[in-house]
Tab-separated table of C-alpha atoms in Angstrom:
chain	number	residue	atom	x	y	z
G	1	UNK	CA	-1.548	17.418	0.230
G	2	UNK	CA	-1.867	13.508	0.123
G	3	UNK	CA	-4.160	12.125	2.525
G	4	UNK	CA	-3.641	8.108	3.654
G	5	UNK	CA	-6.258	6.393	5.876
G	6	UNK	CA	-4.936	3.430	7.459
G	7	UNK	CA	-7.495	0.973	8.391
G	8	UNK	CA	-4.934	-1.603	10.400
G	9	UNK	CA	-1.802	-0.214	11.869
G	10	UNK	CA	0.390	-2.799	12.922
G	11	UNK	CA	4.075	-3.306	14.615
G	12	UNK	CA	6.315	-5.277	12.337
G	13	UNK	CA	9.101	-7.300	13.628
G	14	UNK	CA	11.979	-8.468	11.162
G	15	UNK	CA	13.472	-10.978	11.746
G	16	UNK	CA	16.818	-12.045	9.914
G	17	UNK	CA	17.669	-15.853	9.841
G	18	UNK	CA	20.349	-17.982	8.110
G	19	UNK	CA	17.401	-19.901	7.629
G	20	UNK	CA	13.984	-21.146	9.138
G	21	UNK	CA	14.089	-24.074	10.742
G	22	UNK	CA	10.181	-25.065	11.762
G	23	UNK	CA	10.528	-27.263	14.752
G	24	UNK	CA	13.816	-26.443	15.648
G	25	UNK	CA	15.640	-23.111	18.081
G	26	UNK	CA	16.521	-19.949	15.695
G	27	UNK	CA	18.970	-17.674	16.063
G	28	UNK	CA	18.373	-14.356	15.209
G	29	UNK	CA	20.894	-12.415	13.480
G	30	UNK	CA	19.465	-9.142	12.696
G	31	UNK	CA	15.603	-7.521	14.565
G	32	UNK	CA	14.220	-3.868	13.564
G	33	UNK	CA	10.803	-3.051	14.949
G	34	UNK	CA	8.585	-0.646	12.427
G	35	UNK	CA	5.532	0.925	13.456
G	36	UNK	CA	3.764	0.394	10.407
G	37	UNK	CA	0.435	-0.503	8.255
G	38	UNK	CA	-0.491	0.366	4.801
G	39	UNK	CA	-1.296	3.520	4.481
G	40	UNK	CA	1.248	4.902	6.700
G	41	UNK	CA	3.642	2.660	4.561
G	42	UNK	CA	2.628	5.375	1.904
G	43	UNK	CA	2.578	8.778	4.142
G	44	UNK	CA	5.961	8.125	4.573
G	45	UNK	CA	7.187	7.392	0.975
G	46	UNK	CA	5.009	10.137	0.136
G	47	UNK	CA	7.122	12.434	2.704
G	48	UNK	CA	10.555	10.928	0.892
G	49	UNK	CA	9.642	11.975	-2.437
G	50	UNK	CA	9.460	15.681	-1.285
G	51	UNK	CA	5.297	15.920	-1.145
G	52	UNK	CA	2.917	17.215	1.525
G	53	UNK	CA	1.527	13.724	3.240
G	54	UNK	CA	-1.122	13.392	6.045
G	55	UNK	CA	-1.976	10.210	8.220
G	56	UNK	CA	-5.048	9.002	9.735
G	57	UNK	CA	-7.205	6.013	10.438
G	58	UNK	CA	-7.296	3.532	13.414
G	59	UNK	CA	-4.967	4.104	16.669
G	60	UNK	CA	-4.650	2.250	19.522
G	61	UNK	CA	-4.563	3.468	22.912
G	62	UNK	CA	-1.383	1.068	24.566
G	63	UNK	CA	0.902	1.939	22.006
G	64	UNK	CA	-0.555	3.827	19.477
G	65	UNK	CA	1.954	6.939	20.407
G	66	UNK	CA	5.171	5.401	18.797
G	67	UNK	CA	3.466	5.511	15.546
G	68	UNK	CA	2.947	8.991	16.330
G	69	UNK	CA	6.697	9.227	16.983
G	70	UNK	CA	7.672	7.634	13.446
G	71	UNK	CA	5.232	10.066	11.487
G	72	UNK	CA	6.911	13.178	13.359
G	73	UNK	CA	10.236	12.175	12.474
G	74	UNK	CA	9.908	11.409	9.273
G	75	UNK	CA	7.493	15.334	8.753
G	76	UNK	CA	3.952	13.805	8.061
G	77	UNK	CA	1.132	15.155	10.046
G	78	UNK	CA	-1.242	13.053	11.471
G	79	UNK	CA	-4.721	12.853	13.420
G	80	UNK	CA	-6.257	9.189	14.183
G	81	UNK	CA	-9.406	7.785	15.445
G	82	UNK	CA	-8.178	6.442	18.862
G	83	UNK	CA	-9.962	3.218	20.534
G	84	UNK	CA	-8.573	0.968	23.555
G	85	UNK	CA	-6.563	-2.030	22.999
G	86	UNK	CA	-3.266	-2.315	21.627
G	87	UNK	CA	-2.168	-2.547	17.801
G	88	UNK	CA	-1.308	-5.954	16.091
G	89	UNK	CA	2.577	-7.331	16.331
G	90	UNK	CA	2.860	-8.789	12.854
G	91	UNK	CA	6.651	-11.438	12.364
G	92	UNK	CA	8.159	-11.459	9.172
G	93	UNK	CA	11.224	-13.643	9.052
G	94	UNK	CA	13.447	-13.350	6.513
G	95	UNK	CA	16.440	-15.649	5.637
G	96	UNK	CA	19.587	-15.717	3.643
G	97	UNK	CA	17.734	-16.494	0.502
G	98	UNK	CA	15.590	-13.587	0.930
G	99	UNK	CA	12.363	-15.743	1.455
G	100	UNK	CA	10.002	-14.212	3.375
G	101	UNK	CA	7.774	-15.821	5.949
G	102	UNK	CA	4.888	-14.139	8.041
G	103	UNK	CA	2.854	-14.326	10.721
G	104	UNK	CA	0.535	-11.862	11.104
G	105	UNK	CA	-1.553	-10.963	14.431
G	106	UNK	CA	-5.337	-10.191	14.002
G	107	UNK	CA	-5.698	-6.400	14.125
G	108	UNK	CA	-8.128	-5.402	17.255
G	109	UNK	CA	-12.223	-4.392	17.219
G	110	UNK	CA	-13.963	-0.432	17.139
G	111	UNK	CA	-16.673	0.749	17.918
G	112	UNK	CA	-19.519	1.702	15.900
G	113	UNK	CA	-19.305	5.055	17.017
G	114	UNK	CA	-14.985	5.212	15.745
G	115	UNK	CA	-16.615	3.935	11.893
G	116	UNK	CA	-18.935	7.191	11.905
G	117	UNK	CA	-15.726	9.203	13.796
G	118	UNK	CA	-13.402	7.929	11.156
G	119	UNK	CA	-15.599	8.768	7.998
G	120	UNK	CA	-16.170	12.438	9.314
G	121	UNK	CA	-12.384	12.671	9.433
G	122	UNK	CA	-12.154	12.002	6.230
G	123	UNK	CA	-14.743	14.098	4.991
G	124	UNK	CA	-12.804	17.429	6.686
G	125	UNK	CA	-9.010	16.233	5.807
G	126	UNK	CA	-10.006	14.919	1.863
G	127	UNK	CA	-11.603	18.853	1.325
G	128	UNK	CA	-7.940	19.653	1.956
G	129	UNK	CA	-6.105	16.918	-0.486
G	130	UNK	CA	-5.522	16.605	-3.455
G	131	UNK	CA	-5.257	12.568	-3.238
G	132	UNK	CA	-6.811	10.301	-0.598
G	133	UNK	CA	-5.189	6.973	-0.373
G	134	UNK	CA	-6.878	3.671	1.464
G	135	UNK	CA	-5.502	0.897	1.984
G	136	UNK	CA	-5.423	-2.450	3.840
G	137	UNK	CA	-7.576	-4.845	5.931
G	138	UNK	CA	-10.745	-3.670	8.559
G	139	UNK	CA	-10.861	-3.937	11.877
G	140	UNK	CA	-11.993	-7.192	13.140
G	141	UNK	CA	-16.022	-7.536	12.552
G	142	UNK	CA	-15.821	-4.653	10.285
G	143	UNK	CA	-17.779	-5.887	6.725
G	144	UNK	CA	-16.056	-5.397	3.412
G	145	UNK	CA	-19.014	-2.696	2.404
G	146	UNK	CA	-17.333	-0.298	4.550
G	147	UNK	CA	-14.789	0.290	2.134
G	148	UNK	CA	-17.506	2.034	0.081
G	149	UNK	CA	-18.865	4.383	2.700
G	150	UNK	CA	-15.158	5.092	3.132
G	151	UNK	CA	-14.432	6.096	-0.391
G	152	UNK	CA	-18.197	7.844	-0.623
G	153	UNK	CA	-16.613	9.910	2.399
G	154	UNK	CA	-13.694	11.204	0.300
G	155	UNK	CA	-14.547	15.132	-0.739
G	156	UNK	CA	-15.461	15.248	-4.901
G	157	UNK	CA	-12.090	17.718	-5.049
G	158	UNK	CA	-9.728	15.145	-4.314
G	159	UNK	CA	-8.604	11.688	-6.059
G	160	UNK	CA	-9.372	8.533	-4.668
G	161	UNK	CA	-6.458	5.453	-4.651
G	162	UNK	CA	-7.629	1.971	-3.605
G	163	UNK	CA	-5.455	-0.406	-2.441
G	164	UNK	CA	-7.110	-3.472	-1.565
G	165	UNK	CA	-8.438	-6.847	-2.472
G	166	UNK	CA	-11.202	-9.057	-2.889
G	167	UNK	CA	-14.573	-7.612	-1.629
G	168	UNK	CA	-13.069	-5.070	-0.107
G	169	UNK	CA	-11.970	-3.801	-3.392
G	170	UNK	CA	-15.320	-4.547	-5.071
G	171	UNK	CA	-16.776	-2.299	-2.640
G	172	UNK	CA	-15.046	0.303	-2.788
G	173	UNK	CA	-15.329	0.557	-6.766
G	174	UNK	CA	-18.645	1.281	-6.129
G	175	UNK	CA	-17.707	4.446	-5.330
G	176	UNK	CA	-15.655	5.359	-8.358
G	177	UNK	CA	-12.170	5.329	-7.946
G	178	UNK	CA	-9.280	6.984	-9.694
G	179	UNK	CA	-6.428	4.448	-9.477
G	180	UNK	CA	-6.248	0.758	-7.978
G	181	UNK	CA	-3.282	-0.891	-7.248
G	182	UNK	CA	-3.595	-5.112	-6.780
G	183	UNK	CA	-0.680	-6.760	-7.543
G	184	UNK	CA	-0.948	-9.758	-9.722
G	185	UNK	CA	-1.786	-12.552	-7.283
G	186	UNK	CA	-4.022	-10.262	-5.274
G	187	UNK	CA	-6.220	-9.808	-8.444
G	188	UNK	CA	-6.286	-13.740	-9.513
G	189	UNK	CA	-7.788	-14.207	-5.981
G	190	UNK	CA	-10.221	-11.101	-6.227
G	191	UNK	CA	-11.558	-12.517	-9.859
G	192	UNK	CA	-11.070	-16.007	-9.012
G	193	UNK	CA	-9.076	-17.388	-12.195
G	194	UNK	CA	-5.138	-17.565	-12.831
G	195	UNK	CA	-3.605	-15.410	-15.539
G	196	UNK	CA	-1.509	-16.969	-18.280
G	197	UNK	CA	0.266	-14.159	-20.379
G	198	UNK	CA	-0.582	-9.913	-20.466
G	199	UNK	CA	-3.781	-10.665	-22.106
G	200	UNK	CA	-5.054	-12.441	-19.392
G	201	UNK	CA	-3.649	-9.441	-16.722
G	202	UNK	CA	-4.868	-6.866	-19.496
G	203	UNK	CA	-8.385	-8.298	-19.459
G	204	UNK	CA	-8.501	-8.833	-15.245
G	205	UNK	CA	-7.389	-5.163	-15.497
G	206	UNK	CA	-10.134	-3.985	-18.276
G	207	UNK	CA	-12.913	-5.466	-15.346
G	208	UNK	CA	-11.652	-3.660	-12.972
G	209	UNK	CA	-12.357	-0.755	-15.025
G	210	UNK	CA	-15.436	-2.041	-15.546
G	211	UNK	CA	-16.843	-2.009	-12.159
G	212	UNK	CA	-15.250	1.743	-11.862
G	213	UNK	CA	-11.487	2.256	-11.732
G	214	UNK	CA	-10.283	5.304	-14.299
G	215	UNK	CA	-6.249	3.556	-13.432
G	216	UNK	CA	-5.225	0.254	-12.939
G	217	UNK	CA	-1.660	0.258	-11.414
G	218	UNK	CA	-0.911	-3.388	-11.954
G	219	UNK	CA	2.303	-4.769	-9.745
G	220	UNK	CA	3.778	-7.957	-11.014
G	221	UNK	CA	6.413	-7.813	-8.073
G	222	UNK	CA	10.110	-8.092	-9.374
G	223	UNK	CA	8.914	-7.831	-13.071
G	224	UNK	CA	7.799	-4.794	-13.145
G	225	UNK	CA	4.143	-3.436	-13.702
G	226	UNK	CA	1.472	-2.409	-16.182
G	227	UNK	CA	-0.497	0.665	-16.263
G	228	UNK	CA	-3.991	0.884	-18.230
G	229	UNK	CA	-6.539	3.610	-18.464
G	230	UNK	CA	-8.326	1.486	-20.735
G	231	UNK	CA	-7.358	3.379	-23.832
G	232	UNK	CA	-3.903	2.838	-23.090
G	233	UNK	CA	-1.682	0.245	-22.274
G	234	UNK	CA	2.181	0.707	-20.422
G	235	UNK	CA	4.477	-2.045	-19.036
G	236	UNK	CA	7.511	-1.178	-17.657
G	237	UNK	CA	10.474	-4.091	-16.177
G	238	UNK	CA	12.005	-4.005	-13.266
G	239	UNK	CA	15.720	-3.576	-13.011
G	240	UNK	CA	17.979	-6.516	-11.224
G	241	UNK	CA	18.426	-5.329	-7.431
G	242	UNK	CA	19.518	-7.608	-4.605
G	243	UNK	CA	16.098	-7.676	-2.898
G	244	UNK	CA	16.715	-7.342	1.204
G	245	UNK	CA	12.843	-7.794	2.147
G	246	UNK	CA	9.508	-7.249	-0.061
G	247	UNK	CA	8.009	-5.707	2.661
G	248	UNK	CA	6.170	-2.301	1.885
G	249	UNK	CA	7.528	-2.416	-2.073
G	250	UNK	CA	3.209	-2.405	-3.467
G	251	UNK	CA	3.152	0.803	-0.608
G	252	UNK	CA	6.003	2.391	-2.049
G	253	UNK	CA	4.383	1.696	-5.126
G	254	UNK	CA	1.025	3.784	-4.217
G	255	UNK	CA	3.228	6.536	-3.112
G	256	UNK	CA	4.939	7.463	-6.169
G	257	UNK	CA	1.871	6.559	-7.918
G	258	UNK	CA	0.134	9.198	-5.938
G	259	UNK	CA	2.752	11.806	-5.866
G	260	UNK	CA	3.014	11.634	-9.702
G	261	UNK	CA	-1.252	11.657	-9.770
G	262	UNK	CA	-1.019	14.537	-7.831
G	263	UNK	CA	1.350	16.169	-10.477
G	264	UNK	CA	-1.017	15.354	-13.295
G	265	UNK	CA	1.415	13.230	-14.754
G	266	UNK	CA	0.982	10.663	-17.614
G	267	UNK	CA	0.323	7.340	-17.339
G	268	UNK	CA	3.491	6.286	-18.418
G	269	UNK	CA	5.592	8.508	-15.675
G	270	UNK	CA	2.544	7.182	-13.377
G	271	UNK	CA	3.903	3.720	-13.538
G	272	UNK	CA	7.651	4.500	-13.975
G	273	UNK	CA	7.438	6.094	-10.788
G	274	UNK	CA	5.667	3.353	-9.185
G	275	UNK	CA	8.031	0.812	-10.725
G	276	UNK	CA	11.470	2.752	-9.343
G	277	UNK	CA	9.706	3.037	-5.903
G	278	UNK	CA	8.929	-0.252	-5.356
G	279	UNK	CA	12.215	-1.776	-6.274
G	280	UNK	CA	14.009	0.692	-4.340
G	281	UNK	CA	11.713	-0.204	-1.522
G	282	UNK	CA	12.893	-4.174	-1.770
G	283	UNK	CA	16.752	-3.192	-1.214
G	284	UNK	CA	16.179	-2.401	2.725
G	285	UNK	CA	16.088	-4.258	5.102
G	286	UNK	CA	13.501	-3.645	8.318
G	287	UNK	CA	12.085	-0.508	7.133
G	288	UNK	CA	8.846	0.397	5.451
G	289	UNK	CA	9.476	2.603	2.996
G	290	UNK	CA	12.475	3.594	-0.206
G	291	UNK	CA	15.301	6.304	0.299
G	292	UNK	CA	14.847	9.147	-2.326
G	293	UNK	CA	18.288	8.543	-3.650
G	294	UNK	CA	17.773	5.021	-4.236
G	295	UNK	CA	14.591	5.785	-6.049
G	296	UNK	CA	16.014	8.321	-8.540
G	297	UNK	CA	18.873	5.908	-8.875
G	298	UNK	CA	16.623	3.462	-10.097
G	299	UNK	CA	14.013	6.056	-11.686
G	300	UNK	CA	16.906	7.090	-14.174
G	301	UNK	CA	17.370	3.360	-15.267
G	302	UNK	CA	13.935	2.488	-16.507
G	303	UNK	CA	11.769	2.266	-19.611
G	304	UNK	CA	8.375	2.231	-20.532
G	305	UNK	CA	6.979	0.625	-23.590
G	306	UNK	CA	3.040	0.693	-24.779
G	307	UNK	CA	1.263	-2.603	-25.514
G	308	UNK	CA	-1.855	-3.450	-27.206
């Protein structure tokens, strides 16, 4: 089983525009609503590629039941940490050039009490998994070092994936952690320098590894991604796809990554998997996660070559 902790469920609304006008009346063409968030981004690729996938985190009590809804449908089995309120409404508009512009709501307060009820949770689930996945931003008032008691929390038995940024991601290192998954800008902003060429995103990587990653699952959006263990060094392109919306493409990404992880898989079909899951995750439109065809459509068309 694959275990996902979502830290900041959300409701997504996409929008499609001919184009955004600021200032001006839109009209919308095309609106899906997706009861959404990071990790339950990933339960549900996880559930597409055929795997065993469990939910839990933060709910909310106002609306917190259509999420529950969406995980049922799509066969992953859930159990949250509820508190009152009502979970973010995040706008991503998206027009006919594909850009994509968001506004994102400010995701609601818990309790000290939930943090404790939360890390229990995943003390009982993770002695059942064989990969614990979290991902994405607190709670409001919620400091950064809680992503270390969260990953401390995970049961010895099962691998840890981080996806996160900044001091969140520092913090959880501290706990040791089997893969991490920035993408490329995410990791200039988390070690505060831009990166030129691979050497630069090989060496970013390397300190990663440094602070206590065994993986680095490097995303470099529509050109691919980079896998290094330290030892070893994979890249592997892209293919051309006409990209609908980026949304959820780095959680598709953590999905395969963690199917394949949980297969004791290689590096290199580690990041091949990633790769095919996150383009195939850019081709819909309004949804959060890849179709399996799609991804072994795309799976069957890439390449992996080692670097030094």
């Amino acid at each position: 089983m694959i275990l996902t902790v979502c830290m900041s469920p959300s409701v997504d609304v996409t929008i499609e525009l001919d184009s955004l006008n600021v200032g001006k009346v839109n009209v919308v063409k095309n609106k899906t609503l997706s009861f959404t968030g990071k990790a339950i981004n990933v339960a549900i690729g996880v559930a597409r590629l055929g795997a065993q996938a469990y939910a839990t985190g933060f709910m909310y009590n106002e609306n917190g039941a259509m999420f529950e809804r969406a995980l049922d449908k799509e066969g992953v089995g859930f159990s949250f940490v509820w508190n009152s309120g009502r979970v973010r409404e995040n706008y991503k508009c998206i027009d006919q050039k594909s850009m994509l512009t968001e506004i994102n709501d400010v995701g609601g307060q818990v309790g000290s009490e939930k943090l404790v009820e939360l890390l229990q949770m995943i003390q009982n689930f993770s002695s059942r998994s064989d990969v614990t996945v979290i991902s994405g931003g607190l709670p409001r008032g919620v400091d950064a070092g809680y992503y270390r008691e969260l990953f401390r929390a995970v049961d010895s038995k099962s691998l840890k994936i981080a996806d996160a940024e900044g001091a969140k991601l520092f913090a959880a290192l501290e706990a040791g952690i089997d893969l991490v998954k920035p993408n490329r800008e995410e990791l200039e902003e988390t070690l505060g320098r831009e990166f030129r060429d691979k050497d630069d995103m090989l060496s970013g990587c390397r300190e990663l590894l440094d602070r206590g990653a065994k993986i680095v699952l490097l995303s470099l959006g529509k050109d691919g991604a980079i896998i290094t263990n330290g030892t070893k060094n994979y890249y592997c392109k892209s293919i051309n796809v006409a990209v609908n919306s980026t949304v959820g493409a780095g959680d598709g990404m953590v999905a395969a990554a963690a199917n394949m992880l949980q297969q004791g898989a290689p590096l290199e079909e580690i990041l091949r998997a990633g790769v095919a899951a996150g383009t195939a995750t850019v081709t819909t439109f309004g949804t959060v996660s890849f179709t399996k065809n799609k991804y072994d459509e795309i799976l069957s068309g890439l390449e992996v070559t080692e670097f030094a």
